[in-house]
PDB file of C-alpha atoms in Angstrom:
ATOM      1  CA  MET R   1     222.567-141.264 -32.434  1.00  0.00           C
ATOM      2  CA  ILE R   2     223.511-144.462 -31.499  1.00  0.00           C
ATOM      3  CA  THR R   3     225.906-146.686 -33.713  1.00  0.00           C
ATOM      4  CA  ALA R   4     225.731-149.983 -32.071  1.00  0.00           C
ATOM      5  CA  LEU R   5     225.019-151.681 -28.917  1.00  0.00           C
ATOM      6  CA  ASP R   6     227.131-154.455 -27.417  1.00  0.00           C
ATOM      7  CA  LYS R   7     225.892-158.349 -27.841  1.00  0.00           C
ATOM      8  CA  ASN R   8     226.108-158.329 -23.744  1.00  0.00           C
ATOM      9  CA  THR R   9     223.886-154.968 -22.757  1.00  0.00           C
ATOM     10  CA  ALA R  10     221.831-154.720 -20.058  1.00  0.00           C
ATOM     11  CA  LEU R  11     218.988-152.004 -19.306  1.00  0.00           C
ATOM     12  CA  VAL R  12     219.438-150.161 -16.324  1.00  0.00           C
ATOM     13  CA  LEU R  13     216.464-148.211 -15.341  1.00  0.00           C
ATOM     14  CA  ILE R  14     216.962-145.373 -12.693  1.00  0.00           C
ATOM     15  CA  ASP R  15     214.778-144.403  -9.936  1.00  0.00           C
ATOM     16  CA  LEU R  16     211.453-144.954 -11.583  1.00  0.00           C
ATOM     17  CA  GLN R  17     209.747-145.097  -8.502  1.00  0.00           C
ATOM     18  CA  ASN R  18     206.168-143.618  -6.864  1.00  0.00           C
ATOM     19  CA  GLY R  19     208.060-141.019  -4.964  1.00  0.00           C
ATOM     20  CA  ILE R  20     210.591-139.898  -7.837  1.00  0.00           C
ATOM     21  CA  VAL R  21     207.814-139.962 -10.737  1.00  0.00           C
ATOM     22  CA  ASN R  22     205.583-137.641  -9.043  1.00  0.00           C
ATOM     23  CA  LEU R  23     208.198-134.872  -8.318  1.00  0.00           C
ATOM     24  CA  PRO R  24     207.784-131.747 -10.981  1.00  0.00           C
ATOM     25  CA  VAL R  25     210.408-132.938 -13.886  1.00  0.00           C
ATOM     26  CA  VAL R  26     210.517-130.859 -16.855  1.00  0.00           C
ATOM     27  CA  HIS R  27     209.129-133.537 -19.418  1.00  0.00           C
ATOM     28  CA  PRO R  28     206.202-135.359 -19.193  1.00  0.00           C
ATOM     29  CA  VAL R  29     206.337-138.300 -17.023  1.00  0.00           C
ATOM     30  CA  LYS R  30     204.186-140.561 -18.832  1.00  0.00           C
ATOM     31  CA  ASN R  31     206.410-140.211 -22.286  1.00  0.00           C
ATOM     32  CA  ILE R  32     209.309-141.193 -20.106  1.00  0.00           C
ATOM     33  CA  LEU R  33     207.204-144.201 -18.490  1.00  0.00           C
ATOM     34  CA  ASP R  34     206.308-145.076 -21.976  1.00  0.00           C
ATOM     35  CA  ASN R  35     209.559-145.005 -23.606  1.00  0.00           C
ATOM     36  CA  ALA R  36     211.054-146.921 -20.603  1.00  0.00           C
ATOM     37  CA  ALA R  37     208.340-149.726 -21.212  1.00  0.00           C
ATOM     38  CA  LYS R  38     209.363-150.120 -24.688  1.00  0.00           C
ATOM     39  CA  LEU R  39     212.771-150.649 -23.599  1.00  0.00           C
ATOM     40  CA  VAL R  40     211.662-153.182 -21.198  1.00  0.00           C
ATOM     41  CA  ALA R  41     209.618-154.840 -23.520  1.00  0.00           C
ATOM     42  CA  ALA R  42     212.435-155.114 -26.025  1.00  0.00           C
ATOM     43  CA  PHE R  43     215.059-156.318 -24.144  1.00  0.00           C
ATOM     44  CA  ARG R  44     212.719-158.943 -22.646  1.00  0.00           C
ATOM     45  CA  LYS R  45     212.531-159.618 -26.028  1.00  0.00           C
ATOM     46  CA  ALA R  46     216.115-159.829 -26.879  1.00  0.00           C
ATOM     47  CA  GLN R  47     216.374-161.985 -23.942  1.00  0.00           C
ATOM     48  CA  LEU R  48     218.925-159.206 -22.342  1.00  0.00           C
ATOM     49  CA  PRO R  49     218.928-158.233 -18.428  1.00  0.00           C
ATOM     50  CA  ILE R  50     216.802-155.601 -17.199  1.00  0.00           C
ATOM     51  CA  VAL R  51     218.032-154.038 -13.845  1.00  0.00           C
ATOM     52  CA  VAL R  52     215.648-151.927 -11.825  1.00  0.00           C
ATOM     53  CA  VAL R  53     216.907-149.488  -9.424  1.00  0.00           C
ATOM     54  CA  ASN R  54     215.476-147.632  -6.832  1.00  0.00           C
ATOM     55  CA  VAL R  55     216.784-144.853  -4.244  1.00  0.00           C
ATOM     56  CA  ASN R  56     216.258-145.178  -0.594  1.00  0.00           C
ATOM     57  CA  PRO R  57     218.521-142.410   0.722  1.00  0.00           C
ATOM     58  CA  THR R  58     220.300-142.883   3.965  1.00  0.00           C
ATOM     59  CA  PRO R  59     219.212-140.953   6.739  1.00  0.00           C
ATOM     60  CA  ASN R  60     222.050-138.443   6.819  1.00  0.00           C
ATOM     61  CA  LYS R  61     221.497-137.502   3.372  1.00  0.00           C
ATOM     62  CA  LEU R  62     217.805-136.411   3.784  1.00  0.00           C
ATOM     63  CA  ARG R  63     217.467-132.798   3.806  1.00  0.00           C
ATOM     64  CA  LYS R  64     215.276-130.544   2.953  1.00  0.00           C
ATOM     65  CA  ASP R  65     215.281-129.126  -0.746  1.00  0.00           C
ATOM     66  CA  ALA R  66     213.870-126.009  -2.122  1.00  0.00           C
ATOM     67  CA  LYS R  67     212.180-127.814  -4.666  1.00  0.00           C
ATOM     68  CA  ILE R  68     210.791-131.011  -3.054  1.00  0.00           C
ATOM     69  CA  GLY R  69     211.021-129.995   0.310  1.00  0.00           C
ATOM     70  CA  ALA R  70     211.877-132.549   3.478  1.00  0.00           C
ATOM     71  CA  PHE R  71     210.670-136.232   3.105  1.00  0.00           C
ATOM     72  CA  GLU R  72     211.134-139.536   4.693  1.00  0.00           C
ATOM     73  CA  PRO R  73     210.456-142.334   2.412  1.00  0.00           C
ATOM     74  CA  THR R  74     207.871-144.661   2.692  1.00  0.00           C
ATOM     75  CA  ALA R  75     207.123-148.354   1.294  1.00  0.00           C
ATOM     76  CA  GLU R  76     204.514-146.584  -1.435  1.00  0.00           C
ATOM     77  CA  TRP R  77     207.543-144.162  -2.244  1.00  0.00           C
ATOM     78  CA  LEU R  78     210.004-146.590  -2.645  1.00  0.00           C
ATOM     79  CA  LYS R  79     207.862-149.050  -5.149  1.00  0.00           C
ATOM     80  CA  ILE R  80     208.718-148.951  -8.647  1.00  0.00           C
ATOM     81  CA  VAL R  81     205.979-147.790 -10.944  1.00  0.00           C
ATOM     82  CA  PRO R  82     203.777-150.160 -12.454  1.00  0.00           C
ATOM     83  CA  GLN R  83     203.741-148.626 -16.025  1.00  0.00           C
ATOM     84  CA  ILE R  84     207.124-150.138 -17.040  1.00  0.00           C
ATOM     85  CA  LYS R  85     206.175-153.257 -16.634  1.00  0.00           C
ATOM     86  CA  THR R  86     208.908-155.229 -14.578  1.00  0.00           C
ATOM     87  CA  MET R  87     209.184-158.524 -13.565  1.00  0.00           C
ATOM     88  CA  ALA R  88     210.177-160.990 -10.729  1.00  0.00           C
ATOM     89  CA  ASP R  89     212.878-162.314 -12.640  1.00  0.00           C
ATOM     90  CA  ASP R  90     214.195-158.765 -13.295  1.00  0.00           C
ATOM     91  CA  THR R  91     217.091-157.774 -11.025  1.00  0.00           C
ATOM     92  CA  TYR R  92     216.330-155.173  -8.314  1.00  0.00           C
ATOM     93  CA  ILE R  93     219.409-153.063  -7.003  1.00  0.00           C
ATOM     94  CA  THR R  94     218.384-150.468  -3.936  1.00  0.00           C
ATOM     95  CA  LYS R  95     220.876-147.277  -3.959  1.00  0.00           C
ATOM     96  CA  ARG R  96     221.778-145.127  -0.987  1.00  0.00           C
ATOM     97  CA  THR R  97     223.338-142.439  -3.087  1.00  0.00           C
ATOM     98  CA  TRP R  98     223.184-141.007  -6.393  1.00  0.00           C
ATOM     99  CA  ASN R  99     225.467-143.521  -8.031  1.00  0.00           C
ATOM    100  CA  ALA R 100     224.173-147.241  -8.222  1.00  0.00           C
ATOM    101  CA  PHE R 101     227.568-148.739  -8.210  1.00  0.00           C
ATOM    102  CA  THR R 102     228.481-147.247  -4.707  1.00  0.00           C
ATOM    103  CA  ASN R 103     227.331-149.838  -1.746  1.00  0.00           C
ATOM    104  CA  ALA R 104     225.301-151.630  -4.388  1.00  0.00           C
ATOM    105  CA  ASP R 105     225.361-154.946  -6.143  1.00  0.00           C
ATOM    106  CA  LEU R 106     225.216-153.708  -9.633  1.00  0.00           C
ATOM    107  CA  GLU R 107     228.811-154.248 -10.649  1.00  0.00           C
ATOM    108  CA  VAL R 108     228.383-157.981  -8.998  1.00  0.00           C
ATOM    109  CA  GLU R 109     225.271-158.577 -11.192  1.00  0.00           C
ATOM    110  CA  LEU R 110     226.924-157.097 -14.381  1.00  0.00           C
ATOM    111  CA  LYS R 111     229.724-159.025 -14.345  1.00  0.00           C
ATOM    112  CA  SER R 112     228.195-162.241 -13.145  1.00  0.00           C
ATOM    113  CA  ARG R 113     226.394-161.946 -16.620  1.00  0.00           C
ATOM    114  CA  ASN R 114     229.370-160.839 -18.585  1.00  0.00           C
ATOM    115  CA  ILE R 115     227.875-157.630 -19.454  1.00  0.00           C
ATOM    116  CA  THR R 116     229.605-155.251 -21.413  1.00  0.00           C
ATOM    117  CA  GLY R 117     227.426-152.396 -21.960  1.00  0.00           C
ATOM    118  CA  ILE R 118     224.579-150.870 -20.300  1.00  0.00           C
ATOM    119  CA  VAL R 119     221.387-148.870 -21.866  1.00  0.00           C
ATOM    120  CA  LEU R 120     220.428-145.884 -19.255  1.00  0.00           C
ATOM    121  CA  ALA R 121     217.118-144.336 -18.663  1.00  0.00           C
ATOM    122  CA  GLY R 122     215.396-142.879 -15.405  1.00  0.00           C
ATOM    123  CA  ILE R 123     214.591-139.926 -13.449  1.00  0.00           C
ATOM    124  CA  SER R 124     216.900-137.523 -12.686  1.00  0.00           C
ATOM    125  CA  THR R 125     218.819-137.230 -15.638  1.00  0.00           C
ATOM    126  CA  SER R 126     221.941-135.138 -13.937  1.00  0.00           C
ATOM    127  CA  ILE R 127     221.460-136.913 -10.483  1.00  0.00           C
ATOM    128  CA  GLY R 128     220.738-140.772 -10.295  1.00  0.00           C
ATOM    129  CA  VAL R 129     221.473-141.471 -14.236  1.00  0.00           C
ATOM    130  CA  GLU R 130     224.420-139.245 -14.669  1.00  0.00           C
ATOM    131  CA  GLY R 131     225.832-140.472 -11.161  1.00  0.00           C
ATOM    132  CA  THR R 132     225.440-144.452 -12.518  1.00  0.00           C
ATOM    133  CA  ALA R 133     227.076-143.347 -15.723  1.00  0.00           C
ATOM    134  CA  ARG R 134     230.084-141.752 -14.658  1.00  0.00           C
ATOM    135  CA  SER R 135     230.726-144.982 -12.604  1.00  0.00           C
ATOM    136  CA  ALA R 136     229.864-147.326 -15.178  1.00  0.00           C
ATOM    137  CA  ASN R 137     232.542-145.034 -17.562  1.00  0.00           C
ATOM    138  CA  GLU R 138     235.244-145.323 -14.865  1.00  0.00           C
ATOM    139  CA  LEU R 139     234.284-149.160 -14.650  1.00  0.00           C
ATOM    140  CA  GLY R 140     235.010-149.371 -18.441  1.00  0.00           C
ATOM    141  CA  TYR R 141     230.849-150.260 -19.385  1.00  0.00           C
ATOM    142  CA  ASN R 142     229.901-149.016 -23.028  1.00  0.00           C
ATOM    143  CA  ILE R 143     226.868-146.624 -22.241  1.00  0.00           C
ATOM    144  CA  THR R 144     223.851-145.648 -24.128  1.00  0.00           C
ATOM    145  CA  PHE R 145     221.577-143.126 -23.194  1.00  0.00           C
ATOM    146  CA  ALA R 146     217.835-143.370 -23.514  1.00  0.00           C
ATOM    147  CA  GLU R 147     217.207-139.348 -24.008  1.00  0.00           C
ATOM    148  CA  ASP R 148     213.553-139.391 -24.132  1.00  0.00           C
ATOM    149  CA  ALA R 149     213.131-142.065 -21.360  1.00  0.00           C
ATOM    150  CA  MET R 150     214.960-139.165 -18.619  1.00  0.00           C
ATOM    151  CA  SER R 151     214.005-136.050 -17.439  1.00  0.00           C
ATOM    152  CA  TYR R 152     215.091-133.857 -13.989  1.00  0.00           C
ATOM    153  CA  LEU R 153     213.599-130.898 -12.347  1.00  0.00           C
ATOM    154  CA  PHE R 154     215.625-128.196 -13.966  1.00  0.00           C
ATOM    155  CA  ALA R 155     215.979-128.004 -18.097  1.00  0.00           C
ATOM    156  CA  ASP R 156     219.138-126.356 -17.778  1.00  0.00           C
ATOM    157  CA  ALA R 157     220.756-129.174 -15.641  1.00  0.00           C
ATOM    158  CA  HIS R 158     218.892-131.752 -18.150  1.00  0.00           C
ATOM    159  CA  GLU R 159     220.042-130.382 -21.180  1.00  0.00           C
ATOM    160  CA  HIS R 160     223.844-130.049 -19.799  1.00  0.00           C
ATOM    161  CA  SER R 161     223.636-133.655 -18.921  1.00  0.00           C
ATOM    162  CA  LEU R 162     222.647-134.805 -22.655  1.00  0.00           C
ATOM    163  CA  LYS R 163     224.428-132.083 -24.513  1.00  0.00           C
ATOM    164  CA  ARG R 164     227.848-131.800 -22.564  1.00  0.00           C
ATOM    165  CA  ILE R 165     228.434-134.688 -20.302  1.00  0.00           C
ATOM    166  CA  PHE R 166     226.967-137.753 -21.880  1.00  0.00           C
ATOM    167  CA  PRO R 167     228.273-137.604 -25.337  1.00  0.00           C
ATOM    168  CA  ARG R 168     231.892-137.516 -23.399  1.00  0.00           C
ATOM    169  CA  ILE R 169     231.046-140.881 -22.259  1.00  0.00           C
ATOM    170  CA  GLY R 170     228.964-142.919 -24.510  1.00  0.00           C
ATOM    171  CA  GLU R 171     226.311-142.516 -27.235  1.00  0.00           C
ATOM    172  CA  VAL R 172     222.619-140.505 -26.780  1.00  0.00           C
ATOM    173  CA  GLY R 173     219.689-141.310 -28.848  1.00  0.00           C
ATOM    174  CA  ALA R 174     215.770-141.788 -28.618  1.00  0.00           C
ATOM    175  CA  THR R 175     214.272-144.744 -27.675  1.00  0.00           C
ATOM    176  CA  GLU R 176     213.310-145.938 -30.966  1.00  0.00           C
ATOM    177  CA  GLU R 177     217.037-145.528 -32.252  1.00  0.00           C
ATOM    178  CA  ILE R 178     218.124-147.936 -29.561  1.00  0.00           C
ATOM    179  CA  ILE R 179     215.240-150.538 -29.870  1.00  0.00           C
ATOM    180  CA  GLU R 180     216.443-150.514 -33.484  1.00  0.00           C
ATOM    181  CA  LYS R 181     219.996-151.328 -32.671  1.00  0.00           C
ATOM    182  CA  LEU R 182     218.745-154.160 -30.197  1.00  0.00           C
ATOM    183  CA  GLY R 183     216.993-155.707 -33.247  1.00  0.00           C
ATOM    184  CA  SER R 184     220.081-155.771 -35.160  1.00  0.00           C
ATOM    185  CA  LEU R 185     221.955-157.727 -32.679  1.00  0.00           C
ATOM    186  CA  TYR R 186     219.898-161.087 -33.054  1.00  0.00           C
TER     187      TYR R 186
END
């Protein structure tokens, strides 16, 4: 349940890129992208920042994974999916690890806009989203999780993040709840 959003909140979308959304996640990708697009539209209407994060792993992090196999990211693999309707004036961050704060400019971007809260969505729930959320918590951001705008390869790991980790460091709710709270800010 979402009780409130900070007036200075940014939407942070994690790894909604061609190479990631094509992985065999447990929830329909169309629903995740539709909900992410709704969040983008609502944040744009509220004139609040939208941060789009993609991952381009460092070569030493590329390894064979039993579920997804070995890969070398191509330019197409790295591209943000068009369904979420990002724009040129959104902020774009490329991360090299699970966490969008590590060796990236996310914290600099958020601080420069006096952001105190973030709404997180994306793939993968217990990797990129959770990694970023843990750092955001340590840095003092208020965190809101859009539970219907994220997924992962494994249902048990996804549920563990949503039910055990995220409620300890933020609030978890549906896209429509977040949009409703966003509307009450203005």
